[in-house]
Amino acid sequence: MPTYTAPAKDAQFVLHEVLDIANSGIPGYADLDREFTDAVLDAAGKVASEILAPLNAVGDTEGCHLENGVVRTPKGFKAAFEAVKEGGWNGLDLPEEYGGQGLPYLVGTAVGEFFVSGNMAFNMYQGLTHGAIGAILTHGTAEQKAAYVPKMLSLEWTGTMNLTEPHCGTDLGLMRTKAEPQADGSYRISGQKIFISAGEHDLAENIIHLVLAKAPGGGEGTKGISLFIVPKFLLNADGAPGARNAVACGKLEEKMGIHGNSTCVMNFDGATGFLIGDLHKGMRAMFTMMNEARLGVGLQGYAVAEAAYQNALAYARDRLQGRAVTGVENPSGPADPLIVHPDIRRNLMEQKSFIEGARAFTYWAAELIDRSHRLGDEAAEGLVSLMIPVLKGFQTDKGFEAAVNAQQVFGGHGYIEETGASQFVRDARIAMIYEGANGVQALDLVGRKIGQDGGKHAMAFFDLVKAFIKENEGDAALKAQFLDPLKTASKDLQAAAMFFAEAGLKNPNAALAGSYDFMHLFGHVCLGLMWARMARAAQAALAAGAADAGFYEAKLATGRFYMARQLPSTSLHLARIFTGADPVMALGPDAF
C-alpha cells in the first residue's frame, strides 16, 4: 500500500527562506514564525499521513454508493471527517467572528497541500465547502452569513457549487435551470446539474448547495444568471435543519478516478432557493471564487504528484534490477537498485524538480492573494490573476505527467493496482479538466489576461524577473547556472507575447492556436524564477554554515537540473507559437 510523509521541511524552506513571510509586511504574517508554522505543519502532516493516506486506496476500491437517495461514503471516511472537523482544519484561514482561526490564506494552502497528497478525493468534501463559504462571505447578506457560515466552517454542514448541466459546460450562457420568484422573496429552482462533487453524502447533517440559475428578466446568455443558496434541508426558525428541500441526487457518476468523492447528478424539482448577491449577477459572484478555486486545483496537480513521487522513489531504492554500467554498486546483492540507472534518475529528477518548483510557485501565488485581500494591493491582485490560468493549467498538466512518470518507475508493477501507482495517475487526470479545462485556461490567458488593463500586469511580471536578475547578477555561480537560463526563457516569453500582440490583431486564430504553448512557456518561466529564488536562499544558508548542508546542496542540484533540462522547453514552445494558425487550421472540419 502506498505511504505518504508530509514534506514539512521543504514547505518551511519556501515559507521562511524563500518568501521570508514573517518580514513581508502583510497583516497577520508577522505572527508566522518558524515555531508556529512548524507546529501547524507537523499537526497537519500527521493527519495527512496517519488518517487520510491510509484511506486513499480504500476510497479508490470501495467508491461511493447511492442507497435510497443517500450516498454512502467509503469505510473510514466518516471517522476521518470527524477528525478533520474536531481539529478545526476547515476554519484555519477563515474569519474568527464565525469560529475560524483567521490565519492567512497561505497557511491554509500549505495545509491543503498535505491533505490533498494524503487523500485527494477525501479532501474535496471540505475543500468545496471552503469555496462555498468564500462565496457566501463575499456576496451574502449578514443574515445569510450568520445562518450558514458558522455551521459550514465547523463542517457540521458542507457546501457545493452547482454550475454544469448536461448540455452546458464552459458555455454557461446555454444554462436551462430556472429560478421562479415567489411571494415570500424566495425562488423555486428547477433543473438538473451534473458533475457535482460532494453533491450528496453521509458525512454532514446538511449540504448547502450554491446553484447558478436563470431568473426572469435577465436577458439571454450569461447576463441572466443569478446565484442561489439551496439547502438540502431548509432551516427552521431556530436555524436548525428542518424540512427536506426538493433537491436530490439522481445518479452517481462512474469515474476514472477520485472514486472516494461522490460526483452527483443533482435534480432540483422546484426546490426553495435564496438569492445570494445581486439578481442577474451570478457570474460575478462565481468569478470572485475563481482565483482561489483554480489555485486549489493547480495545487492538486503537484500535491498528487508528490505522493506518487515519494512511492516511486521508495521503489527505485528497493527494487533490484540490473547492474550499474559504471560498476557494481550493491556487491552483496544479486543486482543493483533501480536508482543507480541514469534513466531512472532522470525520471525522478523531472518529478522532483517540478514538484518543488510548483510548491514555491503556489505558495508565492497564495502570498499574493493574501497581499491583495489584507492590504488591498491592486498590483498583487492583477499579478496573481494573470498567473492563475498558468498555475492551474501548467501545474495540472505537468502534475499528471509526473504521476505517469512515477508509475513508469514501477514498470509492470505500476500497472497493477496493488502498488497504488495507477490511482495517482487516475486521480491526477481530473485536475486538468475541472475548474475550467486547461485549453480554456490557455484561452483565458492569451485572450484576456495578458492584455488586461493595457497589459500592465504582464509587464509587471517581466519587470519583476528583470529586477531579480539585475539584483543578483553579481553572484557568478547564480548568474551562470540560474540567472542566464532564466533571462533566456524570459526573452522567449516576451517574444511570444509580442507575436500575439502583432499577429493576433490581424488573425485572432494566430494567437489562439499558440495559447496552449504559451501557457506552458509561461509556466516554465515561473518555475525558473522560483528555482532562481530557491537557489539564492540555499546558497545563503550554506554560506551561513547551515547544519543540514545536504538539504541545501540537494536543493541546488535539483534547481540546476531544472534550469539545464526543463527550462529550455521555452524555445520549443516559442517555435510552435511562431508558426501561427496555418498548421493548426489547415484542415477543414470535414477533412478530419
Coordinates of C-alpha atoms in Angstrom, one line a residue:
M1 CA 0.0 0.0 0.0
P2 CA 1.3 3.5 -0.8
T3 CA 2.5 5.7 2.0
Y4 CA 2.9 9.4 2.4
T5 CA 5.1 11.7 4.5
A6 CA 4.4 15.4 4.5
P7 CA 7.3 17.4 3.1
A8 CA 7.2 19.8 6.1
K9 CA 10.9 20.7 5.8
D10 CA 10.6 21.8 2.2
A11 CA 7.4 23.8 3.0
Q12 CA 9.2 25.6 5.8
F13 CA 12.1 26.3 3.5
V14 CA 9.8 28.0 1.0
L15 CA 7.8 29.9 3.6
H16 CA 10.7 31.3 5.7
E17 CA 13.9 31.2 3.5
V18 CA 12.4 31.9 0.0
L19 CA 9.3 34.0 0.8
D20 CA 10.6 35.3 4.2
I21 CA 6.9 35.6 5.3
A22 CA 7.5 37.0 8.8
N23 CA 9.0 40.1 7.2
S24 CA 6.6 40.5 4.3
G25 CA 4.6 43.4 5.8
I26 CA 1.3 41.6 5.2
P27 CA -1.1 41.8 8.2
G28 CA -1.0 38.6 10.2
Y29 CA 2.3 37.4 8.7
A30 CA 4.4 38.7 11.5
D31 CA 3.0 36.0 13.7
L32 CA 4.0 33.3 11.4
D33 CA 7.4 32.5 12.9
R34 CA 9.1 29.1 12.3
E35 CA 8.0 27.7 15.6
F36 CA 4.3 28.4 14.9
T37 CA 4.3 27.2 11.3
D38 CA 6.3 24.1 12.3
A39 CA 3.6 23.2 14.9
V40 CA 0.8 23.7 12.3
L41 CA 2.5 21.8 9.5
D42 CA 3.6 19.0 11.9
A43 CA 0.0 18.5 13.1
A44 CA -1.4 18.7 9.5
G45 CA 1.2 16.3 8.3
K46 CA 0.2 13.7 10.9
V47 CA -3.4 14.0 9.9
A48 CA -2.5 13.6 6.2
S49 CA -0.1 10.6 6.7
E50 CA -1.8 8.8 9.6
I51 CA -5.5 9.3 8.9
L52 CA -6.1 10.4 5.3
A53 CA -3.4 8.5 3.4
P54 CA -4.4 5.0 4.7
L55 CA -7.9 5.6 3.4
N56 CA -6.8 6.7 -0.1
A57 CA -6.7 3.1 -1.5
V58 CA -9.9 2.3 0.5
G59 CA -11.8 5.1 -1.2
D60 CA -10.5 4.1 -4.6
T61 CA -11.5 0.5 -4.3
E62 CA -14.8 0.9 -2.5
G63 CA -16.0 4.1 -4.0
C64 CA -19.3 5.7 -3.1
H65 CA -22.8 4.1 -3.3
L66 CA -26.2 5.6 -3.7
E67 CA -28.8 3.9 -1.5
N68 CA -32.4 5.2 -1.3
G69 CA -31.3 8.7 -2.2
V70 CA -28.4 8.8 0.3
V71 CA -24.8 8.5 -0.8
R72 CA -22.7 6.2 1.4
T73 CA -19.0 7.2 1.5
P74 CA -16.2 4.6 1.8
K75 CA -15.3 2.8 5.0
G76 CA -13.4 5.1 7.4
F77 CA -14.3 8.4 5.7
K78 CA -16.8 9.3 8.4
A79 CA -14.3 8.9 11.2
A80 CA -11.7 10.8 9.3
F81 CA -14.1 13.6 8.6
E82 CA -14.9 13.8 12.3
A83 CA -11.1 14.1 13.0
V84 CA -10.7 16.9 10.5
K85 CA -13.8 18.6 11.9
E86 CA -12.5 18.3 15.5
G87 CA -9.2 19.7 14.5
G88 CA -10.8 22.8 13.2
W89 CA -8.8 22.5 10.0
N90 CA -11.6 23.9 7.7
G91 CA -11.6 27.2 9.6
L92 CA -7.8 27.6 9.7
D93 CA -7.9 30.7 7.4
L94 CA -11.5 31.8 7.9
P95 CA -12.7 34.8 10.0
E96 CA -12.6 34.4 13.7
E97 CA -16.1 36.1 14.0
Y98 CA -17.6 32.9 12.5
G99 CA -15.5 30.5 14.5
G100 CA -12.4 30.3 12.3
Q101 CA -8.8 31.0 13.3
G102 CA -8.2 33.9 11.0
L103 CA -4.8 32.8 9.7
P104 CA -3.6 33.8 6.3
Y105 CA -4.7 32.0 3.2
L106 CA -1.1 30.9 2.7
V107 CA -1.2 28.8 5.8
G108 CA -4.4 27.1 4.6
T109 CA -2.7 26.5 1.2
A110 CA 0.3 24.7 2.8
V111 CA -2.0 22.5 4.9
G112 CA -4.2 21.9 1.9
E113 CA -1.3 20.5 0.0
F114 CA -0.6 17.9 2.7
F115 CA -4.3 16.9 2.8
V116 CA -4.5 16.6 -1.0
S117 CA -1.4 14.4 -1.1
G118 CA -2.8 12.2 1.6
N119 CA -6.2 11.7 0.0
M120 CA -7.4 14.0 -2.8
A121 CA -10.9 12.5 -3.0
F122 CA -11.5 12.9 0.7
N123 CA -10.1 16.4 0.8
M124 CA -12.7 17.6 -1.7
Y125 CA -15.5 17.4 0.8
Q126 CA -14.1 20.1 3.0
G127 CA -12.3 21.9 0.1
L128 CA -15.5 22.5 -1.8
T129 CA -17.1 23.7 1.5
H130 CA -14.4 26.2 2.0
G131 CA -15.0 27.6 -1.5
A132 CA -18.8 27.9 -0.9
I133 CA -18.1 29.7 2.4
G134 CA -15.9 32.2 0.5
A135 CA -18.8 33.0 -1.9
I136 CA -21.3 33.5 1.0
L137 CA -18.8 35.7 2.9
T138 CA -18.2 37.8 -0.2
H139 CA -21.8 38.1 -1.6
G140 CA -24.2 37.0 1.2
T141 CA -26.3 39.2 3.4
A142 CA -25.5 39.5 7.1
E143 CA -28.3 37.1 7.8
Q144 CA -27.1 34.6 5.3
K145 CA -23.6 34.7 6.7
A146 CA -24.9 34.2 10.2
A147 CA -27.2 31.3 9.2
Y148 CA -24.8 29.3 7.1
V149 CA -21.1 30.2 7.6
P150 CA -20.5 29.0 11.3
K151 CA -22.0 25.6 10.6
M152 CA -20.2 25.2 7.3
L153 CA -16.9 26.4 8.8
S154 CA -17.2 23.8 11.6
L155 CA -18.1 21.1 9.0
E156 CA -21.4 20.3 10.7
W157 CA -22.7 21.3 7.2
T158 CA -20.9 21.1 3.9
G159 CA -21.2 23.1 0.7
T160 CA -21.1 22.6 -3.1
M161 CA -21.1 24.7 -6.3
N162 CA -23.7 23.7 -9.0
L163 CA -22.7 25.1 -12.4
T164 CA -22.6 22.4 -15.1
E165 CA -25.6 21.0 -16.9
P166 CA -25.8 18.0 -19.4
H167 CA -25.7 20.3 -22.4
C168 CA -23.7 23.1 -20.8
G169 CA -20.2 23.0 -19.5
T170 CA -17.9 26.0 -20.1
D171 CA -20.6 27.9 -22.1
L172 CA -22.8 28.8 -19.1
G173 CA -24.9 31.0 -21.3
L174 CA -26.7 27.9 -22.5
M175 CA -27.9 27.1 -19.0
R176 CA -31.5 26.0 -18.6
T177 CA -32.0 25.8 -14.8
K178 CA -34.8 28.2 -13.9
A179 CA -35.4 30.3 -10.8
E180 CA -39.0 31.5 -10.4
P181 CA -39.6 34.3 -7.8
Q182 CA -42.1 33.6 -5.0
A183 CA -44.2 36.0 -3.0
D184 CA -42.1 35.5 0.2
G185 CA -38.9 36.6 -1.6
S186 CA -37.5 33.1 -2.2
Y187 CA -37.2 31.3 -5.6
R188 CA -38.3 27.9 -6.9
I189 CA -35.3 26.3 -8.5
S190 CA -35.9 23.7 -11.3
G191 CA -33.4 21.9 -13.4
Q192 CA -30.6 19.4 -13.5
K193 CA -26.9 19.9 -12.7
I194 CA -24.2 17.3 -13.4
F195 CA -20.6 16.6 -12.2
I196 CA -21.4 18.0 -8.7
S197 CA -18.6 17.0 -6.4
A198 CA -19.8 16.1 -2.9
G199 CA -23.4 16.8 -4.0
E200 CA -24.8 14.2 -1.6
H201 CA -23.1 12.2 1.1
D202 CA -23.4 10.9 4.7
L203 CA -20.7 13.0 6.3
A204 CA -22.7 16.0 7.4
E205 CA -26.2 16.8 8.6
N206 CA -26.9 19.4 5.9
I207 CA -25.5 20.3 2.5
I208 CA -25.6 23.9 1.3
H209 CA -25.8 24.0 -2.5
L210 CA -24.8 27.1 -4.4
V211 CA -26.7 27.0 -7.6
L212 CA -26.5 29.1 -10.8
A213 CA -29.9 29.5 -12.4
K214 CA -31.7 31.9 -14.7
A215 CA -34.3 34.2 -13.2
P216 CA -36.9 36.2 -15.3
G217 CA -35.8 39.5 -16.8
G218 CA -32.1 38.9 -17.1
G219 CA -31.8 38.6 -20.8
E220 CA -30.0 36.0 -22.9
G221 CA -26.7 34.4 -22.3
T222 CA -24.8 34.8 -19.0
K223 CA -26.4 38.1 -18.3
G224 CA -29.5 36.4 -16.9
I225 CA -27.7 34.1 -14.5
S226 CA -28.1 34.5 -10.7
L227 CA -26.7 32.6 -7.8
F228 CA -28.9 30.9 -5.2
I229 CA -28.4 29.2 -1.8
V230 CA -30.4 25.9 -1.9
P231 CA -30.0 23.9 1.3
K232 CA -30.6 20.1 1.3
F233 CA -32.7 20.7 4.4
L234 CA -34.4 24.1 4.9
L235 CA -33.7 25.8 8.1
N236 CA -36.2 26.1 10.9
A237 CA -36.7 29.4 12.8
D238 CA -34.0 28.4 15.3
G239 CA -31.6 27.8 12.4
A240 CA -31.5 24.0 12.7
P241 CA -32.2 21.8 9.7
G242 CA -35.9 21.2 9.2
A243 CA -37.9 20.0 6.2
R244 CA -36.2 18.3 3.3
N245 CA -35.9 20.5 0.2
A246 CA -36.8 19.4 -3.3
V247 CA -33.2 18.6 -4.3
A248 CA -31.9 15.1 -4.7
C249 CA -29.1 13.0 -6.1
G250 CA -30.4 11.2 -9.2
K251 CA -27.2 9.3 -10.0
L252 CA -23.6 8.8 -9.1
E253 CA -21.1 9.2 -11.9
E254 CA -18.8 6.3 -12.7
K255 CA -15.4 8.0 -12.9
M256 CA -11.8 7.3 -13.9
G257 CA -10.5 8.4 -10.5
I258 CA -11.3 10.2 -7.3
H259 CA -13.7 7.4 -6.5
G260 CA -13.9 8.3 -2.8
N261 CA -15.6 11.6 -3.7
S262 CA -19.3 11.5 -4.6
T263 CA -19.8 13.1 -8.1
C264 CA -23.5 13.5 -8.4
V265 CA -26.3 14.3 -10.9
M266 CA -28.4 16.7 -8.8
N267 CA -32.1 17.2 -9.6
F268 CA -33.8 20.4 -8.5
D269 CA -37.6 19.9 -8.6
G270 CA -39.0 23.3 -7.5
A271 CA -36.5 23.5 -4.7
T272 CA -36.6 26.5 -2.5
G273 CA -33.6 28.8 -3.1
F274 CA -32.5 32.1 -1.8
L275 CA -30.8 34.8 -3.9
I276 CA -27.2 35.5 -2.9
G277 CA -25.7 38.7 -4.3
D278 CA -27.4 40.8 -6.9
L279 CA -30.1 39.5 -9.2
H280 CA -28.6 38.6 -12.7
K281 CA -25.1 39.0 -11.3
G282 CA -24.4 35.4 -10.6
M283 CA -21.4 35.2 -12.9
R284 CA -19.7 38.0 -10.9
A285 CA -20.3 36.1 -7.7
M286 CA -18.9 32.9 -9.2
F287 CA -15.8 34.6 -10.5
T288 CA -14.8 36.1 -7.1
M289 CA -14.0 32.5 -6.2
M290 CA -12.1 31.6 -9.3
N291 CA -8.6 32.7 -8.2
E292 CA -8.6 30.6 -5.0
A293 CA -10.5 27.7 -6.6
R294 CA -8.1 27.4 -9.5
L295 CA -5.1 27.8 -7.3
G296 CA -6.5 24.9 -5.3
V297 CA -6.7 22.8 -8.4
G298 CA -3.2 23.8 -9.5
L299 CA -2.1 22.7 -6.1
Q300 CA -3.8 19.3 -6.6
G301 CA -1.6 18.9 -9.7
Y302 CA 1.7 18.8 -7.8
A303 CA 0.3 17.5 -4.5
V304 CA -0.8 14.2 -6.1
A305 CA 2.5 14.1 -8.0
E306 CA 4.3 14.5 -4.6
A307 CA 2.6 11.4 -3.2
A308 CA 3.3 9.4 -6.4
Y309 CA 6.9 10.6 -6.4
Q310 CA 7.5 9.5 -2.8
N311 CA 6.4 6.0 -3.6
A312 CA 8.3 5.8 -6.9
L313 CA 11.4 6.9 -5.1
A314 CA 11.0 4.2 -2.4
Y315 CA 10.5 1.6 -5.1
A316 CA 13.6 2.8 -7.0
R317 CA 15.7 2.4 -3.9
D318 CA 14.4 -1.1 -3.0
R319 CA 13.9 -2.8 -6.4
L320 CA 16.9 -4.7 -7.6
Q321 CA 17.3 -4.8 -11.4
G322 CA 20.5 -5.0 -13.4
R323 CA 23.9 -3.6 -12.7
A324 CA 25.1 0.0 -12.9
V325 CA 27.0 0.5 -16.2
T326 CA 29.9 2.0 -14.3
G327 CA 30.4 -1.0 -12.0
V328 CA 28.6 -3.0 -9.3
E329 CA 27.1 -0.8 -6.5
N330 CA 25.4 -3.5 -4.5
P331 CA 28.0 -6.3 -4.3
S332 CA 26.1 -8.2 -1.6
G333 CA 23.0 -8.5 -3.7
P334 CA 22.1 -10.2 -7.0
A335 CA 21.6 -6.8 -8.7
D336 CA 21.8 -3.1 -8.1
P337 CA 18.7 -0.9 -7.1
L338 CA 16.9 0.8 -9.9
I339 CA 18.0 4.2 -8.7
V340 CA 21.6 3.7 -9.9
H341 CA 20.4 3.8 -13.5
P342 CA 20.7 7.1 -15.3
D343 CA 17.2 7.0 -16.9
I344 CA 15.6 6.3 -13.6
R345 CA 17.5 9.2 -12.1
R346 CA 16.3 11.4 -15.0
N347 CA 12.7 10.3 -14.4
L348 CA 12.9 11.0 -10.6
M349 CA 14.7 14.4 -11.2
E350 CA 12.0 15.5 -13.6
Q351 CA 9.4 14.7 -10.9
K352 CA 11.3 16.3 -8.0
S353 CA 12.3 19.5 -9.8
F354 CA 8.7 20.1 -11.0
I355 CA 7.1 19.4 -7.6
E356 CA 9.5 21.6 -5.6
G357 CA 9.3 24.4 -8.2
A358 CA 5.5 24.1 -8.2
R359 CA 5.3 24.2 -4.4
A360 CA 7.2 27.5 -4.4
F361 CA 5.1 29.0 -7.2
T362 CA 1.8 28.0 -5.5
Y363 CA 2.9 29.4 -2.1
W364 CA 4.0 32.7 -3.8
A365 CA 0.7 33.0 -5.5
A366 CA -1.1 32.4 -2.2
E367 CA 1.0 35.1 -0.6
L368 CA -0.1 37.5 -3.5
I369 CA -3.7 36.6 -2.7
D370 CA -3.1 37.5 1.0
R371 CA -1.4 40.7 -0.1
S372 CA -4.4 41.6 -2.2
H373 CA -7.0 40.7 0.4
R374 CA -5.2 42.0 3.5
L375 CA -3.6 45.1 2.1
G376 CA -6.0 45.9 -0.8
D377 CA -2.9 45.7 -3.1
E378 CA -4.3 46.0 -6.6
A379 CA -1.0 45.2 -8.2
A380 CA -0.8 41.9 -6.3
E381 CA -4.4 41.2 -7.4
G382 CA -3.6 41.9 -11.0
L383 CA -0.4 39.8 -10.9
V384 CA -2.0 36.7 -9.3
S385 CA -5.0 36.9 -11.7
L386 CA -2.6 36.9 -14.6
M387 CA -0.8 33.8 -13.3
I388 CA -3.8 31.8 -12.1
P389 CA -4.5 30.2 -15.5
V390 CA -0.8 29.4 -15.8
L391 CA -0.7 27.9 -12.3
K392 CA -3.9 25.8 -12.9
G393 CA -3.2 24.7 -16.4
F394 CA 0.6 24.2 -16.4
Q395 CA 0.8 22.5 -13.0
T396 CA -2.1 20.1 -13.6
D397 CA -0.6 19.1 -17.0
K398 CA 2.8 18.6 -15.5
G399 CA 1.5 17.0 -12.3
F400 CA -0.3 14.4 -14.4
E401 CA 2.9 13.8 -16.4
A402 CA 4.8 13.4 -13.1
A403 CA 2.3 10.9 -11.8
V404 CA 2.7 8.9 -15.1
N405 CA 6.5 9.1 -14.7
A406 CA 6.2 7.8 -11.2
Q407 CA 4.1 4.9 -12.5
Q408 CA 6.8 4.2 -15.1
V409 CA 9.4 3.7 -12.4
F410 CA 7.4 0.7 -11.2
G411 CA 7.5 -0.9 -14.6
G412 CA 4.8 -3.6 -14.9
H413 CA 4.1 -3.3 -11.2
G414 CA 2.9 0.2 -11.8
Y415 CA 0.1 -1.1 -13.9
I416 CA -1.0 -3.5 -11.1
E417 CA -3.5 -1.9 -8.7
E418 CA -1.9 -3.2 -5.5
T419 CA 1.0 -0.8 -5.8
G420 CA -1.3 2.2 -5.9
A421 CA 0.7 3.9 -8.7
S422 CA -2.3 3.7 -11.0
Q423 CA -4.6 5.5 -8.6
F424 CA -2.3 8.6 -8.6
V425 CA -2.4 8.7 -12.3
R426 CA -6.2 8.3 -12.4
D427 CA -6.8 10.9 -9.7
A428 CA -4.4 13.4 -11.2
R429 CA -6.2 13.4 -14.5
I430 CA -9.4 15.2 -13.4
A431 CA -7.4 18.3 -12.3
M432 CA -6.7 19.0 -16.0
I433 CA -10.4 19.1 -16.7
Y434 CA -12.4 20.6 -13.9
E435 CA -12.5 24.3 -12.8
G436 CA -12.1 25.1 -16.4
A437 CA -10.4 22.6 -18.7
N438 CA -6.8 23.5 -19.4
G439 CA -7.5 24.6 -23.0
V440 CA -9.9 27.1 -21.6
Q441 CA -7.2 28.3 -19.2
A442 CA -4.9 28.9 -22.1
L443 CA -7.5 30.8 -24.0
D444 CA -8.2 32.9 -20.9
L445 CA -4.5 33.6 -20.5
V446 CA -4.0 34.7 -24.1
G447 CA -7.4 36.1 -24.9
R448 CA -7.9 38.1 -21.7
K449 CA -5.2 38.1 -19.1
I450 CA -2.0 39.2 -20.9
G451 CA -3.8 42.2 -22.4
Q452 CA -5.8 43.1 -19.3
D453 CA -5.6 46.7 -18.1
G454 CA -3.4 47.5 -21.1
G455 CA -1.0 44.7 -20.5
K456 CA 0.3 46.3 -17.3
H457 CA 0.2 43.0 -15.3
A458 CA 2.2 41.1 -17.9
M459 CA 4.7 44.0 -18.0
A460 CA 4.9 43.9 -14.2
F461 CA 5.8 40.2 -14.3
F462 CA 8.5 40.9 -16.9
D463 CA 9.9 43.7 -14.8
L464 CA 9.9 41.5 -11.7
V465 CA 12.0 38.9 -13.5
K466 CA 14.4 41.6 -14.8
A467 CA 14.7 43.2 -11.4
F468 CA 15.6 39.8 -9.8
I469 CA 18.2 39.1 -12.4
K470 CA 19.8 42.5 -12.1
E471 CA 19.8 42.4 -8.3
N472 CA 21.7 39.1 -8.2
E473 CA 23.9 39.2 -11.3
G474 CA 26.9 39.9 -9.2
D475 CA 26.8 36.3 -7.9
A476 CA 28.8 34.4 -10.5
A477 CA 27.5 30.9 -9.7
L478 CA 23.9 32.1 -9.5
K479 CA 24.3 34.0 -12.8
A480 CA 25.7 31.2 -14.8
Q481 CA 23.5 28.4 -13.5
F482 CA 20.3 30.2 -12.8
L483 CA 20.0 33.8 -13.9
D484 CA 21.3 33.4 -17.5
P485 CA 18.9 30.5 -18.3
L486 CA 16.1 32.5 -16.7
K487 CA 16.9 35.5 -18.8
T488 CA 16.8 33.4 -22.0
A489 CA 13.5 31.9 -21.0
S490 CA 12.0 35.2 -20.1
K491 CA 13.0 36.7 -23.5
D492 CA 11.2 33.7 -25.1
L493 CA 8.1 34.6 -23.2
Q494 CA 8.3 38.3 -24.1
A495 CA 8.8 37.4 -27.8
A496 CA 5.7 35.2 -27.7
A497 CA 3.6 37.9 -26.1
M498 CA 4.8 40.4 -28.8
F499 CA 3.9 37.9 -31.5
F500 CA 0.4 37.7 -30.1
A501 CA 0.1 41.4 -29.9
E502 CA 1.1 41.8 -33.6
A503 CA -0.2 38.7 -35.3
G504 CA -3.3 38.4 -33.2
L505 CA -4.7 41.8 -34.4
K506 CA -4.6 40.5 -38.0
N507 CA -5.7 37.0 -37.3
P508 CA -7.0 36.0 -33.8
N509 CA -6.5 32.4 -34.6
A510 CA -2.8 33.0 -34.9
A511 CA -2.8 33.9 -31.2
L512 CA -5.2 31.2 -30.0
A513 CA -3.5 28.4 -31.9
G514 CA -0.4 29.1 -29.8
S515 CA -2.2 29.7 -26.5
Y516 CA -1.5 26.2 -25.0
D517 CA 2.2 26.5 -25.8
F518 CA 2.2 30.0 -24.3
M519 CA 0.6 28.7 -21.1
H520 CA 3.4 26.1 -20.8
L521 CA 6.1 28.6 -21.8
F522 CA 4.8 30.9 -19.1
G523 CA 4.7 28.1 -16.6
H524 CA 8.4 27.2 -17.2
V525 CA 9.4 30.8 -16.7
C526 CA 7.5 31.0 -13.4
L527 CA 9.2 27.8 -12.1
G528 CA 12.5 29.1 -13.4
L529 CA 12.0 32.2 -11.4
M530 CA 11.1 30.1 -8.3
W531 CA 14.2 28.0 -8.7
A532 CA 16.4 31.0 -9.0
R533 CA 14.9 32.4 -5.8
M534 CA 15.3 29.0 -4.1
A535 CA 18.9 28.7 -5.3
R536 CA 19.7 32.1 -3.8
A537 CA 18.2 31.1 -0.5
A538 CA 20.1 27.7 -0.5
Q539 CA 23.4 29.4 -1.2
A540 CA 22.8 31.9 1.6
A541 CA 22.1 29.0 4.0
L542 CA 25.3 27.2 3.0
A543 CA 27.3 30.4 3.3
A544 CA 25.9 30.9 6.8
G545 CA 27.1 27.4 7.8
A546 CA 23.7 25.6 7.9
A547 CA 23.7 22.4 9.9
D548 CA 21.7 20.5 7.3
A549 CA 24.1 21.2 4.4
G550 CA 22.9 18.1 2.5
F551 CA 19.4 19.6 2.2
Y552 CA 20.6 22.8 0.6
E553 CA 23.1 21.1 -1.7
A554 CA 20.3 18.8 -2.9
K555 CA 18.2 21.9 -3.5
L556 CA 20.9 23.5 -5.6
A557 CA 21.4 20.3 -7.6
T558 CA 17.7 19.9 -8.3
G559 CA 17.5 23.5 -9.3
R560 CA 20.4 23.2 -11.7
F561 CA 18.7 20.2 -13.3
Y562 CA 15.5 22.2 -13.9
M563 CA 17.4 25.1 -15.4
A564 CA 19.5 22.9 -17.6
R565 CA 17.0 20.2 -18.6
Q566 CA 13.5 21.6 -18.3
L567 CA 13.6 25.4 -18.7
P568 CA 15.0 25.1 -22.3
S569 CA 11.5 23.8 -23.3
T570 CA 10.6 27.5 -23.7
S571 CA 12.4 27.6 -27.1
L572 CA 10.3 24.7 -28.4
H573 CA 7.1 26.4 -27.3
L574 CA 8.2 29.6 -28.9
A575 CA 9.0 27.9 -32.2
R576 CA 5.5 26.4 -32.2
I577 CA 3.9 29.7 -31.4
F578 CA 5.7 31.4 -34.3
T579 CA 4.1 29.0 -36.8
G580 CA 0.8 30.8 -36.2
A581 CA -2.6 29.4 -37.1
D582 CA -1.8 27.8 -40.5
P583 CA -0.6 24.4 -39.4
V584 CA -3.4 24.1 -36.9
M585 CA -6.3 25.3 -39.1
A586 CA -5.1 23.8 -42.4
L587 CA -7.7 21.0 -42.4
G588 CA -11.3 21.9 -42.7
P589 CA -13.8 20.2 -40.3
D590 CA -14.8 17.7 -43.0
A591 CA -11.2 16.7 -43.7
F592 CA -10.5 15.1 -40.4

